[in-house]
């Protein structure tokens, strides 16, 4: 395993805070303040893990995925598309849409991507900050499917293994790479695999 990932795990152990029973806050380097030099190491690591894969678009979801996806994209030399969250009910035929149940708020929202930016022939890598139950990932899969594009794989900074979204995605044959896998947050203790 790369040194970068040791760096990430150290950072999670040092700065991560457990909220409630199942939420990890990493606001000091990922979700609010952003350590872009760490992001660059993460980008290199994803490039290594998806070496040999043809990828021409990176897809993420606003807002928390955008920063990391932009840095990762520099190593893949391709654009980033962020799916927009929207409350608009009747959206014209110019967009692909999917519903996502929000992990942090429990609400259901729509995500959209304009048809002009995604279509058949595109080879897509999803990049996101967290993988929990996998609902955001499934929403992205739906958009990729509607576009007739190909989902090459998914890369997450942090996967919470005790929430099983990752198991489900891997069982479907999706190439999922998570850089730090959290076994448990029980008793406010961060256990990393
Ligand atoms: P999922 O859709 O896989 O259940 O949840 C993934 C999304 O919820 C991520 O895009 C992330 O924004 C948010 N999320 C899930 N779990 C956590 C967590 O423990 N901490 C933070 N900061 N965000 C989370």
PDB file of C-alpha atoms and ligand atoms in Angstrom:
ATOM      1  CA  UNK A   1       0.000   0.000   0.000  1.00  0.00           C
ATOM      2  CA  UNK A   2       1.189   3.520  -0.809  1.00  0.00           C
ATOM      3  CA  UNK A   3       2.617   5.833   1.795  1.00  0.00           C
ATOM      4  CA  UNK A   4      -0.167   8.249   0.923  1.00  0.00           C
ATOM      5  CA  UNK A   5      -2.736   5.971   2.394  1.00  0.00           C
ATOM      6  CA  UNK A   6      -0.836   5.668   5.648  1.00  0.00           C
ATOM      7  CA  UNK A   7      -0.891   9.459   5.686  1.00  0.00           C
ATOM      8  CA  UNK A   8      -4.662   9.472   5.190  1.00  0.00           C
ATOM      9  CA  UNK A   9      -5.261   6.921   7.938  1.00  0.00           C
ATOM     10  CA  UNK A  10      -3.034   8.818  10.365  1.00  0.00           C
ATOM     11  CA  UNK A  11      -4.963  11.952   9.562  1.00  0.00           C
ATOM     12  CA  UNK A  12      -8.308  10.257  10.195  1.00  0.00           C
ATOM     13  CA  UNK A  13      -7.062   8.872  13.515  1.00  0.00           C
ATOM     14  CA  UNK A  14      -5.691  12.234  14.559  1.00  0.00           C
ATOM     15  CA  UNK A  15      -8.368  14.651  13.335  1.00  0.00           C
ATOM     16  CA  UNK A  16     -11.488  12.538  12.789  1.00  0.00           C
ATOM     17  CA  UNK A  17     -14.390  13.049  15.170  1.00  0.00           C
ATOM     18  CA  UNK A  18     -17.217  10.625  15.748  1.00  0.00           C
ATOM     19  CA  UNK A  19     -20.703  12.118  15.733  1.00  0.00           C
ATOM     20  CA  UNK A  20     -23.497  10.011  17.171  1.00  0.00           C
ATOM     21  CA  UNK A  21     -22.990   6.324  16.460  1.00  0.00           C
ATOM     22  CA  UNK A  22     -22.196   6.225  12.763  1.00  0.00           C
ATOM     23  CA  UNK A  23     -20.970   9.551  11.386  1.00  0.00           C
ATOM     24  CA  UNK A  24     -17.318  10.462  11.000  1.00  0.00           C
ATOM     25  CA  UNK A  25     -16.515  14.157  10.786  1.00  0.00           C
ATOM     26  CA  UNK A  26     -13.374  15.042   8.896  1.00  0.00           C
ATOM     27  CA  UNK A  27     -13.994  18.754   8.489  1.00  0.00           C
ATOM     28  CA  UNK A  28     -10.409  19.764   9.189  1.00  0.00           C
ATOM     29  CA  UNK A  29      -8.968  18.212   6.008  1.00  0.00           C
ATOM     30  CA  UNK A  30     -11.771  16.922   3.751  1.00  0.00           C
ATOM     31  CA  UNK A  31     -15.269  18.318   4.216  1.00  0.00           C
ATOM     32  CA  UNK A  32     -14.770  21.943   5.203  1.00  0.00           C
ATOM     33  CA  UNK A  33     -11.122  22.930   5.361  1.00  0.00           C
ATOM     34  CA  UNK A  34      -9.372  20.978   2.587  1.00  0.00           C
ATOM     35  CA  UNK A  35      -5.807  19.670   2.549  1.00  0.00           C
ATOM     36  CA  UNK A  36      -5.108  19.804  -1.179  1.00  0.00           C
ATOM     37  CA  UNK A  37      -1.643  18.313  -0.851  1.00  0.00           C
ATOM     38  CA  UNK A  38      -3.214  15.255   0.733  1.00  0.00           C
ATOM     39  CA  UNK A  39      -5.775  15.324  -2.123  1.00  0.00           C
ATOM     40  CA  UNK A  40      -2.888  15.181  -4.600  1.00  0.00           C
ATOM     41  CA  UNK A  41      -1.515  12.050  -2.911  1.00  0.00           C
ATOM     42  CA  UNK A  42      -5.004  10.584  -3.042  1.00  0.00           C
ATOM     43  CA  UNK A  43      -5.211  11.428  -6.753  1.00  0.00           C
ATOM     44  CA  UNK A  44      -1.959   9.577  -7.440  1.00  0.00           C
ATOM     45  CA  UNK A  45      -3.206   6.567  -5.505  1.00  0.00           C
ATOM     46  CA  UNK A  46      -6.481   6.398  -7.482  1.00  0.00           C
ATOM     47  CA  UNK A  47      -4.488   6.719 -10.696  1.00  0.00           C
ATOM     48  CA  UNK A  48      -2.430   3.714  -9.576  1.00  0.00           C
ATOM     49  CA  UNK A  49      -5.500   1.671  -8.615  1.00  0.00           C
ATOM     50  CA  UNK A  50      -7.296   2.385 -11.883  1.00  0.00           C
ATOM     51  CA  UNK A  51      -4.136   2.075 -13.999  1.00  0.00           C
ATOM     52  CA  UNK A  52      -4.884   0.697 -17.415  1.00  0.00           C
ATOM     53  CA  UNK A  53      -8.556   1.656 -17.209  1.00  0.00           C
ATOM     54  CA  UNK A  54      -9.813   3.930 -19.919  1.00  0.00           C
ATOM     55  CA  UNK A  55     -11.528   6.881 -18.209  1.00  0.00           C
ATOM     56  CA  UNK A  56     -12.596  10.117 -19.899  1.00  0.00           C
ATOM     57  CA  UNK A  57     -14.968  11.685 -17.315  1.00  0.00           C
ATOM     58  CA  UNK A  58     -14.944  11.910 -13.559  1.00  0.00           C
ATOM     59  CA  UNK A  59     -18.348  12.201 -11.978  1.00  0.00           C
ATOM     60  CA  UNK A  60     -19.102  13.378  -8.450  1.00  0.00           C
ATOM     61  CA  UNK A  61     -21.947  14.934  -6.451  1.00  0.00           C
ATOM     62  CA  UNK A  62     -22.051  18.476  -5.134  1.00  0.00           C
ATOM     63  CA  UNK A  63     -20.920  19.813  -2.817  1.00  0.00           C
ATOM     64  CA  UNK A  64     -18.447  17.756  -0.821  1.00  0.00           C
ATOM     65  CA  UNK A  65     -17.146  15.647  -3.712  1.00  0.00           C
ATOM     66  CA  UNK A  66     -16.163  18.532  -5.972  1.00  0.00           C
ATOM     67  CA  UNK A  67     -12.874  19.583  -4.409  1.00  0.00           C
ATOM     68  CA  UNK A  68     -11.437  16.099  -4.223  1.00  0.00           C
ATOM     69  CA  UNK A  69     -12.724  15.138  -7.695  1.00  0.00           C
ATOM     70  CA  UNK A  70     -11.013  18.180  -9.239  1.00  0.00           C
ATOM     71  CA  UNK A  71      -7.645  17.260  -7.786  1.00  0.00           C
ATOM     72  CA  UNK A  72      -8.033  13.586  -8.733  1.00  0.00           C
ATOM     73  CA  UNK A  73      -8.975  14.569 -12.300  1.00  0.00           C
ATOM     74  CA  UNK A  74      -5.581  16.208 -12.802  1.00  0.00           C
ATOM     75  CA  UNK A  75      -4.041  12.729 -12.676  1.00  0.00           C
ATOM     76  CA  UNK A  76      -6.554  11.341 -15.181  1.00  0.00           C
ATOM     77  CA  UNK A  77      -6.346  14.365 -17.493  1.00  0.00           C
ATOM     78  CA  UNK A  78     -10.097  14.547 -17.934  1.00  0.00           C
ATOM     79  CA  UNK A  79     -12.958  16.853 -16.954  1.00  0.00           C
ATOM     80  CA  UNK A  80     -15.060  16.616 -13.811  1.00  0.00           C
ATOM     81  CA  UNK A  81     -18.844  16.689 -13.916  1.00  0.00           C
ATOM     82  CA  UNK A  82     -20.647  17.228 -10.654  1.00  0.00           C
ATOM     83  CA  UNK A  83     -24.225  16.050 -10.395  1.00  0.00           C
ATOM     84  CA  UNK A  84     -26.311  18.925  -9.082  1.00  0.00           C
ATOM     85  CA  UNK A  85     -28.732  18.517  -6.241  1.00  0.00           C
ATOM     86  CA  UNK A  86     -32.090  20.043  -6.991  1.00  0.00           C
ATOM     87  CA  UNK A  87     -35.562  20.327  -5.586  1.00  0.00           C
ATOM     88  CA  UNK A  88     -37.176  21.196  -8.908  1.00  0.00           C
ATOM     89  CA  UNK A  89     -39.990  18.746  -9.578  1.00  0.00           C
ATOM     90  CA  UNK A  90     -40.508  19.081 -13.306  1.00  0.00           C
ATOM     91  CA  UNK A  91     -37.235  19.297 -15.067  1.00  0.00           C
ATOM     92  CA  UNK A  92     -37.217  19.647 -18.841  1.00  0.00           C
ATOM     93  CA  UNK A  93     -35.852  16.872 -21.030  1.00  0.00           C
ATOM     94  CA  UNK A  94     -32.362  18.320 -21.116  1.00  0.00           C
ATOM     95  CA  UNK A  95     -31.098  16.436 -18.072  1.00  0.00           C
ATOM     96  CA  UNK A  96     -30.721  12.946 -16.650  1.00  0.00           C
ATOM     97  CA  UNK A  97     -32.195  12.681 -13.159  1.00  0.00           C
ATOM     98  CA  UNK A  98     -32.122  10.218 -10.275  1.00  0.00           C
ATOM     99  CA  UNK A  99     -33.352  10.194  -6.701  1.00  0.00           C
ATOM    100  CA  UNK A 100     -30.960   9.875  -3.791  1.00  0.00           C
ATOM    101  CA  UNK A 101     -31.746   9.386  -0.135  1.00  0.00           C
ATOM    102  CA  UNK A 102     -29.432  11.645   1.787  1.00  0.00           C
ATOM    103  CA  UNK A 103     -27.341   9.886   4.417  1.00  0.00           C
ATOM    104  CA  UNK A 104     -26.776  12.913   6.575  1.00  0.00           C
ATOM    105  CA  UNK A 105     -30.262  14.440   6.385  1.00  0.00           C
ATOM    106  CA  UNK A 106     -32.530  11.459   5.697  1.00  0.00           C
ATOM    107  CA  UNK A 107     -34.325  13.419   2.948  1.00  0.00           C
ATOM    108  CA  UNK A 108     -34.740  12.363  -0.664  1.00  0.00           C
ATOM    109  CA  UNK A 109     -33.394  14.735  -3.295  1.00  0.00           C
ATOM    110  CA  UNK A 110     -32.918  14.676  -7.051  1.00  0.00           C
ATOM    111  CA  UNK A 111     -29.547  14.760  -8.732  1.00  0.00           C
ATOM    112  CA  UNK A 112     -29.221  15.934 -12.303  1.00  0.00           C
ATOM    113  CA  UNK A 113     -26.604  16.031 -15.033  1.00  0.00           C
ATOM    114  CA  UNK A 114     -27.137  17.907 -18.298  1.00  0.00           C
ATOM    115  CA  UNK A 115     -27.351  15.579 -21.278  1.00  0.00           C
ATOM    116  CA  UNK A 116     -24.816  17.630 -23.177  1.00  0.00           C
ATOM    117  CA  UNK A 117     -22.019  16.555 -20.827  1.00  0.00           C
ATOM    118  CA  UNK A 118     -22.588  12.788 -20.626  1.00  0.00           C
ATOM    119  CA  UNK A 119     -23.512  10.273 -23.275  1.00  0.00           C
ATOM    120  CA  UNK A 120     -22.808   6.958 -24.998  1.00  0.00           C
ATOM    121  CA  UNK A 121     -19.085   6.343 -25.363  1.00  0.00           C
ATOM    122  CA  UNK A 122     -18.190   8.084 -22.103  1.00  0.00           C
ATOM    123  CA  UNK A 123     -16.155   6.023 -19.641  1.00  0.00           C
ATOM    124  CA  UNK A 124     -16.901   7.252 -16.166  1.00  0.00           C
ATOM    125  CA  UNK A 125     -15.108   7.096 -12.833  1.00  0.00           C
ATOM    126  CA  UNK A 126     -17.176   8.128  -9.800  1.00  0.00           C
ATOM    127  CA  UNK A 127     -15.180   9.904  -7.091  1.00  0.00           C
ATOM    128  CA  UNK A 128     -16.766  10.769  -3.751  1.00  0.00           C
ATOM    129  CA  UNK A 129     -15.692  11.512  -0.220  1.00  0.00           C
ATOM    130  CA  UNK A 130     -17.668   8.836   1.673  1.00  0.00           C
ATOM    131  CA  UNK A 131     -19.298   5.501   0.935  1.00  0.00           C
ATOM    132  CA  UNK A 132     -21.904   4.543   3.532  1.00  0.00           C
ATOM    133  CA  UNK A 133     -25.111   2.828   2.399  1.00  0.00           C
ATOM    134  CA  UNK A 134     -24.297   3.428  -1.241  1.00  0.00           C
ATOM    135  CA  UNK A 135     -27.362   5.530  -2.100  1.00  0.00           C
ATOM    136  CA  UNK A 136     -25.389   8.366  -3.674  1.00  0.00           C
ATOM    137  CA  UNK A 137     -23.410   5.815  -5.704  1.00  0.00           C
ATOM    138  CA  UNK A 138     -26.622   4.147  -6.892  1.00  0.00           C
ATOM    139  CA  UNK A 139     -27.991   7.524  -7.974  1.00  0.00           C
ATOM    140  CA  UNK A 140     -24.855   8.149 -10.009  1.00  0.00           C
ATOM    141  CA  UNK A 141     -25.153   4.663 -11.541  1.00  0.00           C
ATOM    142  CA  UNK A 142     -28.674   5.530 -12.623  1.00  0.00           C
ATOM    143  CA  UNK A 143     -27.492   8.729 -14.347  1.00  0.00           C
ATOM    144  CA  UNK A 144     -24.696   6.846 -16.132  1.00  0.00           C
ATOM    145  CA  UNK A 145     -27.213   4.227 -17.253  1.00  0.00           C
ATOM    146  CA  UNK A 146     -29.623   6.849 -18.578  1.00  0.00           C
ATOM    147  CA  UNK A 147     -26.745   8.404 -20.515  1.00  0.00           C
ATOM    148  CA  UNK A 148     -25.798   5.076 -22.085  1.00  0.00           C
ATOM    149  CA  UNK A 149     -22.294   5.651 -20.745  1.00  0.00           C
ATOM    150  CA  UNK A 150     -20.021   3.066 -19.140  1.00  0.00           C
ATOM    151  CA  UNK A 151     -19.250   3.039 -15.416  1.00  0.00           C
ATOM    152  CA  UNK A 152     -15.598   2.021 -15.158  1.00  0.00           C
ATOM    153  CA  UNK A 153     -15.327   2.197 -11.386  1.00  0.00           C
ATOM    154  CA  UNK A 154     -15.833   4.072  -8.143  1.00  0.00           C
ATOM    155  CA  UNK A 155     -13.244   5.611  -5.848  1.00  0.00           C
ATOM    156  CA  UNK A 156     -14.009   6.726  -2.305  1.00  0.00           C
ATOM    157  CA  UNK A 157     -11.737   8.394   0.211  1.00  0.00           C
ATOM    158  CA  UNK A 158     -13.468   6.785   3.184  1.00  0.00           C
ATOM    159  CA  UNK A 159     -15.724   3.726   3.237  1.00  0.00           C
ATOM    160  CA  UNK A 160     -17.685   2.804   6.336  1.00  0.00           C
ATOM    161  CA  UNK A 161     -17.659  -0.993   6.043  1.00  0.00           C
ATOM    162  CA  UNK A 162     -20.288  -1.423   8.741  1.00  0.00           C
ATOM    163  CA  UNK A 163     -22.890   0.235   6.505  1.00  0.00           C
ATOM    164  CA  UNK A 164     -22.506  -2.262   3.633  1.00  0.00           C
ATOM    165  CA  UNK A 165     -22.993  -0.059   0.562  1.00  0.00           C
ATOM    166  CA  UNK A 166     -19.587  -1.283  -0.567  1.00  0.00           C
ATOM    167  CA  UNK A 167     -20.556  -4.969  -0.249  1.00  0.00           C
ATOM    168  CA  UNK A 168     -23.607  -4.396  -2.396  1.00  0.00           C
ATOM    169  CA  UNK A 169     -21.703  -2.528  -5.109  1.00  0.00           C
ATOM    170  CA  UNK A 170     -18.895  -5.114  -5.249  1.00  0.00           C
ATOM    171  CA  UNK A 171     -21.454  -7.943  -5.445  1.00  0.00           C
ATOM    172  CA  UNK A 172     -22.781  -6.244  -8.577  1.00  0.00           C
ATOM    173  CA  UNK A 173     -19.304  -6.550 -10.059  1.00  0.00           C
ATOM    174  CA  UNK A 174     -18.421  -2.872  -9.782  1.00  0.00           C
ATOM    175  CA  UNK A 175     -14.747  -2.002  -9.359  1.00  0.00           C
ATOM    176  CA  UNK A 176     -14.831  -0.160  -6.027  1.00  0.00           C
ATOM    177  CA  UNK A 177     -11.668   1.285  -4.472  1.00  0.00           C
ATOM    178  CA  UNK A 178     -11.772   2.853  -1.008  1.00  0.00           C
ATOM    179  CA  UNK A 179      -8.611   4.344   0.437  1.00  0.00           C
ATOM    180  CA  UNK A 180      -9.521   4.094   4.111  1.00  0.00           C
ATOM    181  CA  UNK A 181     -11.994   1.516   5.335  1.00  0.00           C
ATOM    182  CA  UNK A 182     -13.623   2.131   8.709  1.00  0.00           C
ATOM    183  CA  UNK A 183     -14.574  -1.059  10.532  1.00  0.00           C
ATOM    184  CA  UNK A 184     -16.404   0.599  13.376  1.00  0.00           C
ATOM    185  CA  UNK A 185     -17.090   3.842  15.201  1.00  0.00           C
ATOM    186  CA  UNK A 186     -18.433   2.123  18.304  1.00  0.00           C
ATOM    187  CA  UNK A 187     -17.827   3.918  21.602  1.00  0.00           C
ATOM    188  CA  UNK A 188     -16.545   6.928  19.644  1.00  0.00           C
ATOM    189  CA  UNK A 189     -13.461   4.906  18.730  1.00  0.00           C
ATOM    190  CA  UNK A 190     -12.315   5.021  15.103  1.00  0.00           C
ATOM    191  CA  UNK A 191     -11.291   1.517  13.997  1.00  0.00           C
ATOM    192  CA  UNK A 192      -9.625   1.487  10.577  1.00  0.00           C
ATOM    193  CA  UNK A 193      -8.974  -1.740   8.660  1.00  0.00           C
TER     194      UNK A 193
HETATM  195  P1  LIG B   1     -24.391   6.890   1.128  1.00  0.00           P
HETATM  196  O1  LIG B   1     -25.186   7.473  -0.004  1.00  0.00           O
HETATM  197  O2  LIG B   1     -23.302   5.944   0.641  1.00  0.00           O
HETATM  198  O3  LIG B   1     -25.231   6.304   2.207  1.00  0.00           O
HETATM  199  O4  LIG B   1     -23.657   8.116   1.821  1.00  0.00           O
HETATM  200  C1  LIG B   1     -22.661   8.795   1.140  1.00  0.00           C
HETATM  201  C2  LIG B   1     -22.821  10.286   1.212  1.00  0.00           C
HETATM  202  O5  LIG B   1     -23.274  10.710   2.490  1.00  0.00           O
HETATM  203  C3  LIG B   1     -21.476  10.919   0.968  1.00  0.00           C
HETATM  204  O6  LIG B   1     -21.519  11.627  -0.259  1.00  0.00           O
HETATM  205  C4  LIG B   1     -21.258  11.852   2.134  1.00  0.00           C
HETATM  206  O7  LIG B   1     -21.441  13.190   1.718  1.00  0.00           O
HETATM  207  C5  LIG B   1     -22.315  11.522   3.132  1.00  0.00           C
HETATM  208  N1  LIG B   1     -21.799  10.745   4.278  1.00  0.00           N
HETATM  209  C6  LIG B   1     -22.117   9.463   4.600  1.00  0.00           C
HETATM  210  N2  LIG B   1     -21.545   9.088   5.743  1.00  0.00           N
HETATM  211  C7  LIG B   1     -20.806  10.131   6.148  1.00  0.00           C
HETATM  212  C8  LIG B   1     -19.944  10.353   7.291  1.00  0.00           C
HETATM  213  O8  LIG B   1     -19.738   9.493   8.178  1.00  0.00           O
HETATM  214  N3  LIG B   1     -19.354  11.558   7.381  1.00  0.00           N
HETATM  215  C9  LIG B   1     -19.523  12.535   6.436  1.00  0.00           C
HETATM  216  N4  LIG B   1     -18.863  13.669   6.621  1.00  0.00           N
HETATM  217  N5  LIG B   1     -20.330  12.374   5.360  1.00  0.00           N
HETATM  218  C10 LIG B   1     -20.958  11.174   5.222  1.00  0.00           C
END
